[in-house]
Structures are given as structure tokens and as C-alpha cells.
GROMACS .gro file of C-alpha atoms in nm:
model
  306
    1MET     CA    1  -0.804  -2.072   0.928
    2ILE     CA    2  -0.638  -2.218   0.621
    3ILE     CA    3  -0.611  -1.985   0.321
    4ASP     CA    4  -0.527  -2.165  -0.001
    5ILE     CA    5  -0.385  -1.971  -0.294
    6ASP     CA    6  -0.548  -2.021  -0.634
    7SER     CA    7  -0.286  -1.832  -0.837
    8ILE     CA    8   0.002  -1.585  -0.812
    9TYR     CA    9   0.116  -1.361  -1.098
   10SER     CA   10   0.363  -1.076  -1.098
   11PHE     CA   11   0.545  -0.824  -1.316
   12HIS     CA   12   0.863  -0.620  -1.268
   13GLN     CA   13   0.915  -0.347  -1.530
   14LEU     CA   14   1.168  -0.072  -1.589
   15GLY     CA   15   0.921   0.188  -1.714
   16ASN     CA   16   1.080   0.508  -1.843
   17ARG     CA   17   1.375   0.483  -1.609
   18GLU     CA   18   1.734   0.384  -1.680
   19ASN     CA   19   1.776   0.204  -1.348
   20GLN     CA   20   1.554  -0.058  -1.184
   21GLU     CA   21   1.508   0.031  -0.814
   22ASP     CA   22   1.203  -0.189  -0.747
   23SER     CA   23   1.244  -0.534  -0.595
   24ARG     CA   24   1.005  -0.817  -0.514
   25TYR     CA   25   0.987  -1.144  -0.326
   26PRO     CA   26   0.940  -1.401  -0.468
   27ASN     CA   27   1.129  -1.272  -0.770
   28PHE     CA   28   0.929  -1.460  -1.036
   29ASP     CA   29   0.652  -1.365  -1.278
   30HIS     CA   30   0.456  -1.679  -1.185
   31PRO     CA   31   0.559  -1.795  -0.835
   32SER     CA   32   0.448  -2.126  -0.688
   33ASN     CA   33   0.111  -2.125  -0.512
   34ASP     CA   34   0.291  -2.271  -0.210
   35ASN     CA   35   0.435  -1.927  -0.132
   36ALA     CA   36   0.273  -1.765   0.171
   37ALA     CA   37   0.489  -1.452   0.222
   38PHE     CA   38   0.540  -1.165  -0.019
   39ALA     CA   39   0.722  -0.832  -0.033
   40VAL     CA   40   0.748  -0.541  -0.277
   41CYS     CA   41   1.004  -0.263  -0.229
   42ASP     CA   42   1.073   0.063  -0.413
   43GLY     CA   43   1.424   0.201  -0.365
   44VAL     CA   44   1.465   0.568  -0.283
   45GLY     CA   45   1.775   0.780  -0.302
   46GLY     CA   46   1.836   0.782  -0.677
   47CYS     CA   47   2.212   0.804  -0.726
   48ASP     CA   48   2.247   0.685  -0.366
   49LYS     CA   49   2.164   0.334  -0.490
   50GLY     CA   50   1.804   0.277  -0.391
   51GLU     CA   51   1.822  -0.053  -0.577
   52VAL     CA   52   2.071  -0.179  -0.318
   53ALA     CA   53   1.830  -0.098  -0.035
   54SER     CA   54   1.524  -0.251  -0.202
   55SER     CA   55   1.697  -0.572  -0.308
   56THR     CA   56   1.867  -0.610   0.030
   57VAL     CA   57   1.537  -0.588   0.218
   58CYS     CA   58   1.349  -0.820  -0.020
   59ASN     CA   59   1.630  -1.076  -0.020
   60ARG     CA   60   1.652  -1.079   0.359
   61ILE     CA   61   1.277  -1.120   0.399
   62GLY     CA   62   1.290  -1.403   0.149
   63GLU     CA   63   1.569  -1.575   0.342
   64ILE     CA   64   1.380  -1.557   0.670
   65LEU     CA   65   1.040  -1.661   0.534
   66SER     CA   66   1.139  -1.904   0.259
   67THR     CA   67   0.984  -2.193   0.454
   68HIS     CA   68   0.683  -2.005   0.592
   69LYS     CA   69   0.352  -2.182   0.528
   70ASN     CA   70  -0.006  -2.057   0.532
   71THR     CA   71  -0.076  -2.293   0.823
   72ASP     CA   72   0.202  -2.145   1.041
   73SER     CA   73   0.135  -1.890   1.314
   74PHE     CA   74   0.253  -1.534   1.250
   75ASP     CA   75   0.196  -1.233   1.475
   76ASP     CA   76   0.339  -0.892   1.561
   77ASN     CA   77   0.639  -1.049   1.732
   78ASN     CA   78   0.719  -1.255   1.424
   79PHE     CA   79   0.695  -0.954   1.197
   80GLN     CA   80   0.903  -0.745   1.435
   81HIS     CA   81   1.173  -1.012   1.408
   82VAL     CA   82   1.156  -0.996   1.027
   83LEU     CA   83   1.160  -0.615   1.025
   84ASN     CA   84   1.453  -0.599   1.264
   85HIS     CA   85   1.666  -0.832   1.052
   86ALA     CA   86   1.572  -0.645   0.734
   87TYR     CA   87   1.692  -0.320   0.892
   88LYS     CA   88   2.012  -0.491   1.011
   89SER     CA   89   2.078  -0.614   0.659
   90LEU     CA   90   2.069  -0.252   0.541
   91ASP     CA   91   2.325  -0.160   0.807
   92LYS     CA   92   2.559  -0.431   0.681
   93VAL     CA   93   2.559  -0.312   0.319
   94SER     CA   94   2.572   0.058   0.403
   95ASP     CA   95   2.892   0.244   0.315
   96SER     CA   96   3.005   0.583   0.188
   97SER     CA   97   2.891   0.503  -0.168
   98ASN     CA   98   2.524   0.453  -0.074
   99LYS     CA   99   2.484   0.661   0.241
  100GLY     CA  100   2.146   0.810   0.140
  101MET     CA  101   1.982   0.490   0.017
  102GLY     CA  102   1.645   0.375   0.141
  103THR     CA  103   1.342   0.175   0.039
  104THR     CA  104   0.969   0.147   0.087
  105LEU     CA  105   0.824  -0.187   0.199
  106THR     CA  106   0.494  -0.358   0.136
  107PHE     CA  107   0.458  -0.698   0.304
  108LEU     CA  108   0.196  -0.973   0.321
  109ALA     CA  109   0.203  -1.308   0.502
  110PHE     CA  110  -0.080  -1.560   0.509
  111HIS     CA  111  -0.096  -1.759   0.831
  112SER     CA  112  -0.323  -1.969   1.052
  113ARG     CA  113  -0.528  -1.670   1.171
  114GLY     CA  114  -0.558  -1.466   0.855
  115ALA     CA  115  -0.314  -1.245   0.666
  116MET     CA  116  -0.073  -0.990   0.808
  117ALA     CA  117  -0.026  -0.679   0.594
  118ALA     CA  118   0.245  -0.424   0.670
  119HIS     CA  119   0.397  -0.127   0.492
  120ILE     CA  120   0.647   0.157   0.520
  121GLY     CA  121   0.625   0.436   0.263
  122ASP     CA  122   0.396   0.465  -0.039
  123SER     CA  123   0.414   0.122  -0.199
  124ARG     CA  124   0.065  -0.013  -0.152
  125ILE     CA  125  -0.140  -0.321  -0.077
  126TYR     CA  126  -0.502  -0.379  -0.179
  127GLN     CA  127  -0.752  -0.647  -0.088
  128ILE     CA  128  -1.020  -0.653  -0.356
  129ARG     CA  129  -1.336  -0.863  -0.343
  130PRO     CA  130  -1.513  -0.914  -0.677
  131GLY     CA  131  -1.867  -0.783  -0.655
  132GLU     CA  132  -1.793  -0.572  -0.346
  133GLY     CA  133  -1.484  -0.365  -0.427
  134ILE     CA  134  -1.181  -0.268  -0.219
  135ILE     CA  135  -1.200  -0.431   0.125
  136PHE     CA  136  -0.864  -0.301   0.248
  137ARG     CA  137  -0.610  -0.050   0.122
  138SER     CA  138  -0.293   0.055   0.298
  139GLU     CA  139  -0.261   0.426   0.374
  140ASP     CA  140   0.048   0.584   0.219
  141HIS     CA  141   0.316   0.735   0.440
  142SER     CA  142   0.346   1.037   0.214
  143LEU     CA  143   0.336   1.415   0.234
  144VAL     CA  144   0.028   1.444   0.011
  145ASN     CA  145  -0.160   1.192   0.222
  146ALA     CA  146  -0.071   1.387   0.537
  147LEU     CA  147  -0.193   1.706   0.368
  148LEU     CA  148  -0.515   1.531   0.265
  149ARG     CA  149  -0.582   1.400   0.616
  150SER     CA  150  -0.524   1.745   0.761
  151GLY     CA  151  -0.768   1.902   0.513
  152ASN     CA  152  -0.504   2.117   0.340
  153ILE     CA  153  -0.563   1.964  -0.003
  154SER     CA  154  -0.857   1.796  -0.177
  155PRO     CA  155  -0.860   1.437  -0.309
  156ASP     CA  156  -0.870   1.572  -0.665
  157SER     CA  157  -0.534   1.747  -0.624
  158ILE     CA  158  -0.340   1.439  -0.510
  159LYS     CA  159  -0.256   1.287  -0.848
  160ASP     CA  160  -0.075   1.588  -0.993
  161HIS     CA  161   0.057   1.737  -0.671
  162PRO     CA  162   0.416   1.872  -0.712
  163LYS     CA  163   0.521   1.696  -0.390
  164GLY     CA  164   0.356   1.368  -0.485
  165ASN     CA  165   0.683   1.172  -0.464
  166VAL     CA  166   0.772   1.285  -0.109
  167ILE     CA  167   0.735   1.005   0.145
  168THR     CA  168   0.735   1.046   0.523
  169ARG     CA  169   0.865   0.700   0.613
  170CYS     CA  170   1.115   0.463   0.456
  171MET     CA  171   1.362   0.192   0.553
  172SER     CA  172   1.721   0.311   0.568
  173ALA     CA  173   2.047   0.217   0.735
  174GLN     CA  174   2.115   0.339   1.088
  175ASP     CA  175   2.288   0.678   1.078
  176GLY     CA  176   2.309   0.743   1.452
  177VAL     CA  177   2.079   1.045   1.423
  178ARG     CA  178   1.721   0.945   1.345
  179GLU     CA  179   1.515   0.656   1.475
  180ARG     CA  180   1.420   0.379   1.240
  181ASP     CA  181   1.077   0.430   1.084
  182ASP     CA  182   0.784   0.221   1.206
  183ALA     CA  183   0.575  -0.012   0.992
  184SER     CA  184   0.196   0.016   0.986
  185VAL     CA  185   0.064  -0.334   1.053
  186VAL     CA  186  -0.277  -0.500   1.044
  187ASN     CA  187  -0.391  -0.860   1.069
  188LEU     CA  188  -0.673  -0.917   0.820
  189LYS     CA  189  -0.926  -1.183   0.916
  190ASP     CA  190  -1.209  -1.098   0.675
  191ILE     CA  191  -1.078  -1.309   0.387
  192ALA     CA  192  -1.310  -1.488   0.146
  193PRO     CA  193  -1.261  -1.728  -0.146
  194GLY     CA  194  -1.207  -1.526  -0.463
  195ASP     CA  195  -1.044  -1.227  -0.294
  196TYR     CA  196  -0.745  -1.068  -0.467
  197PHE     CA  197  -0.446  -0.915  -0.293
  198LEU     CA  198  -0.230  -0.673  -0.490
  199LEU     CA  199   0.108  -0.549  -0.369
  200CYS     CA  200   0.250  -0.274  -0.590
  201THR     CA  201   0.482   0.023  -0.614
  202ASP     CA  202   0.371   0.377  -0.696
  203GLY     CA  203   0.469   0.320  -1.058
  204VAL     CA  204   0.151   0.109  -1.075
  205THR     CA  205  -0.081   0.325  -0.866
  206GLY     CA  206   0.024   0.627  -1.070
  207LYS     CA  207  -0.106   0.461  -1.387
  208VAL     CA  208  -0.411   0.265  -1.268
  209ASP     CA  209  -0.676   0.424  -1.047
  210GLU     CA  210  -0.893   0.237  -0.798
  211GLU     CA  211  -1.207   0.242  -1.013
  212GLU     CA  212  -1.013   0.064  -1.286
  213LEU     CA  213  -0.881  -0.191  -1.038
  214ILE     CA  214  -1.233  -0.268  -0.918
  215GLU     CA  215  -1.355  -0.306  -1.276
  216LEU     CA  216  -1.061  -0.530  -1.366
  217TYR     CA  217  -1.111  -0.768  -1.074
  218ASN     CA  218  -1.484  -0.782  -1.141
  219SER     CA  219  -1.416  -0.889  -1.499
  220ASP     CA  220  -1.418  -1.243  -1.636
  221LYS     CA  221  -1.055  -1.221  -1.752
  222THR     CA  222  -0.829  -1.503  -1.640
  223ASP     CA  223  -0.593  -1.428  -1.352
  224GLU     CA  224  -0.300  -1.428  -1.593
  225ASP     CA  225  -0.477  -1.185  -1.823
  226LYS     CA  226  -0.563  -0.955  -1.533
  227CYS     CA  227  -0.198  -0.929  -1.441
  228LYS     CA  228  -0.098  -0.882  -1.804
  229TYR     CA  229  -0.355  -0.602  -1.835
  230LEU     CA  230  -0.198  -0.418  -1.539
  231ALA     CA  231   0.150  -0.470  -1.680
  232ALA     CA  232   0.044  -0.330  -2.018
  233LYS     CA  233  -0.111  -0.025  -1.852
  234CYS     CA  234   0.214   0.043  -1.663
  235ILE     CA  235   0.470  -0.042  -1.931
  236ASP     CA  236   0.529   0.324  -2.017
  237SER     CA  237   0.515   0.451  -1.659
  238ALA     CA  238   0.746   0.738  -1.568
  239ASP     CA  239   0.872   0.516  -1.285
  240ASN     CA  240   0.969   0.154  -1.232
  241ASN     CA  241   0.656  -0.054  -1.178
  242THR     CA  242   0.620  -0.380  -0.991
  243ALA     CA  243   0.319  -0.578  -0.870
  244ILE     CA  244   0.233  -0.913  -0.717
  245GLN     CA  245  -0.126  -1.035  -0.766
  246ILE     CA  246  -0.251  -1.311  -0.536
  247HIS     CA  247  -0.587  -1.481  -0.589
  248VAL     CA  248  -0.734  -1.654  -0.283
  249GLY     CA  249  -0.883  -1.999  -0.335
  250LEU     CA  250  -1.047  -2.207  -0.064
  251VAL     CA  251  -1.067  -2.058   0.287
  252THR     CA  252  -1.122  -2.315   0.560
  253ILE     CA  253  -1.227  -2.209   0.910
  254GLU     CA  254  -1.113  -2.468   1.162
  255PRO     CA  255  -1.363  -2.551   1.441
  256GLN     CA  256  -1.115  -2.493   1.726
  257GLU     CA  257  -1.097  -2.124   1.639
  258ASP     CA  258  -1.454  -2.085   1.766
  259SER     CA  259  -1.406  -2.290   2.084
  260GLU     CA  260  -1.421  -1.986   2.312
  261ASP     CA  261  -1.718  -1.818   2.146
  262GLU     CA  262  -2.022  -1.748   2.360
  263LEU     CA  263  -2.325  -1.975   2.307
  264PHE     CA  264  -2.684  -1.894   2.400
  265VAL     CA  265  -3.025  -2.039   2.318
  266GLU     CA  266  -3.284  -1.833   2.134
  267GLY     CA  267  -3.606  -2.034   2.117
  268GLN     CA  268  -3.495  -2.378   2.002
  269GLU     CA  269  -3.194  -2.248   1.809
  270ILE     CA  270  -2.839  -2.232   1.943
  271VAL     CA  271  -2.684  -1.902   1.842
  272LYS     CA  272  -2.307  -1.852   1.843
  273THR     CA  273  -2.157  -1.505   1.881
  274ALA     CA  274  -1.792  -1.449   1.797
  275LYS     CA  275  -1.578  -1.248   2.037
  276ILE     CA  276  -1.477  -0.904   1.917
  277GLU     CA  277  -1.102  -0.872   1.865
  278THR     CA  278  -1.000  -0.517   1.787
  279LYS     CA  279  -0.621  -0.508   1.799
  280GLU     CA  280  -0.550  -0.770   1.535
  281ASP     CA  281  -0.790  -0.616   1.286
  282SER     CA  282  -0.688  -0.255   1.346
  283VAL     CA  283  -0.390  -0.081   1.190
  284HIS     CA  284  -0.114  -0.013   1.441
  285ASP     CA  285   0.246   0.099   1.412
  286LEU     CA  286   0.523  -0.143   1.495
  287SER     CA  287   0.884  -0.043   1.559
  288PRO     CA  288   1.190  -0.258   1.498
  289LEU     CA  289   1.372  -0.350   1.817
  290SER     CA  290   1.632  -0.092   1.910
  291GLU     CA  291   1.987  -0.203   1.984
  292LYS     CA  292   1.929  -0.104   2.347
  293THR     CA  293   1.614  -0.316   2.372
  294GLN     CA  294   1.787  -0.611   2.206
  295SER     CA  295   2.076  -0.582   2.453
  296LYS     CA  296   1.836  -0.575   2.749
  297LEU     CA  297   1.645  -0.877   2.618
  298LYS     CA  298   1.968  -1.070   2.560
  299SER     CA  299   2.088  -0.994   2.915
  300PHE     CA  300   1.751  -1.095   3.057
  301PHE     CA  301   1.748  -1.431   2.883
  302ASN     CA  302   2.112  -1.492   2.970
  303ARG     CA  303   2.027  -1.443   3.339
  304LEU     CA  304   1.710  -1.648   3.308
  305PHE     CA  305   1.877  -1.953   3.156
  306LYS     CA  306   2.211  -1.926   3.331
   0.00000   0.00000   0.00000
């Protein structure tokens, strides 16, 4: 599968905050269409320098994936490598002045078998198909979402809930007490020409609801105007607000991907049935490698190649 990008637009706004704690990769309002990996982070910790955490994670992801192409392979192991190094980068910049810092993460990488989406916290990713609506939406790691899933609150009470800013997972430096939080990961294979992907912080989702997103991406506005519309809606947000909008162009399915599909004859017609692959297309949690696991792997490979 080759997924070409038709356009990429982005915005990164302060909102009604004195400090910018959101970060993005690539850090441009109109990145090159050659980019195939993206990240949006929202720093948490306030005076504990959430902006340090968010920029550190985005910068490290950018360093690792600066040469990643949409034709490259990318799987759970690759993302685990990226996640592990992003966490390590937080350890390196952690000191007494920013001890409580942390960040959410929303991540997307196009590759030869689809698009990998991953997140930690309540920054969100959407896949929107004009004419059909929202095909995929990440599920927030937040207290209100946990309360909703457990049936303790109704969907109508989410927006103005007093604990709406409480998240249940984030990326933070190792403190020797708690385990690092997992990322929820899914490999998306149902990708069609014209699809939009939107990575954004809660400063955006707090101002623009999903019905408005569907209407916007069904409209005949240009891609640039669609992004500008979102930015204008969020300009006076109570929080920082950042988004990356990616418009999918041509999607090419390479013949070799179907080489193992089952073939059977129905009448005079050859019918091809694709194999069902559940793991790649289902959301699953992925942990960064622990120091103990890394040490064991290093020892194993040292013995193997001695």
C-alpha cells in the first residue's frame, strides 16, 4: 500500500494562556507533503514546565523519524523503539525544576501497510471520510471517559464536567515509583483517497464538536480554508490549541499484498477473499521497554553475536 499525501496544514495557537505548552512535529503551518510521521503533544504540569516535556517528546520523535517514508515498513516494534527513546529523552531533561512535568502524545505514521495511530492522554486523532463521517477516533485516557464507559455519567455531561481536564495517562520522566504509561496503538488499513486525518490537542476538541468536524470536511472549502476555519474557531480557546490536518491523496494497493489471499471459483468467476487480520486493526496497549527488559535483550544479543 502506498498512501500519497495531497496536503498538510497545521496551526499552533496560544489561546487564552500566557504559556505555550503544546508542541507539534513537523513544526510548520504548511509542512511538505513528503512528511509521513506526525506528532502532537500537550504539556501537563503547569508551573512544572509542561512545555519542556511536550517539546522534548516531539523533537525526539522528529529526530528518529525525520527520514521515514510512506513506503517504509512500520510496526509495533518500530513504534515501541520510538516510544522508548521519547521516554528516555524526558529522563535526560528531568531535574528538580521540572519534576512534575509530563505530556500527552498523539502520533501518526503512514507506512507500507497503512497508518499507525497511537496516543497517550487526551490529545486526539480523527480519521474523517467525506460523505461517510468519522471512520476512526482515538479514545481519551481521561477520568470523564472512564466514568462514561462505566456508566457513571452521561455523554451530555462530559463537556462541562468539573474533572474534564483530569487525564489517566501521560508521558513523564522516570521517578522510580510508577511504571511508564502505555500507548494505545492501532494500525489503520481502511484508508481511502480523500480521507482526512486530524491530530489535535484538547484546546481544539473543546471548541469544535464532532458534528461540526463532519460538516467541515464534507464542505467544498479548500484544504487551507478548512484548517483556517478550525484555527479561527479555536483562537480564543481557554487553552493552547494545536492541530495537524492531513489530506490523503492517491492510495495504491500493491498486488503482492494479496498474494496469500484465498481464491475460489464461483461459476465462471474467480472470487478473491482477503484474510482477516484482527490484531493490526484493533486497538491494543503498547508499553515502552523497561530498563530490565532492555538489559536482558542487550545481554542476549551480546551472547548471540559473541
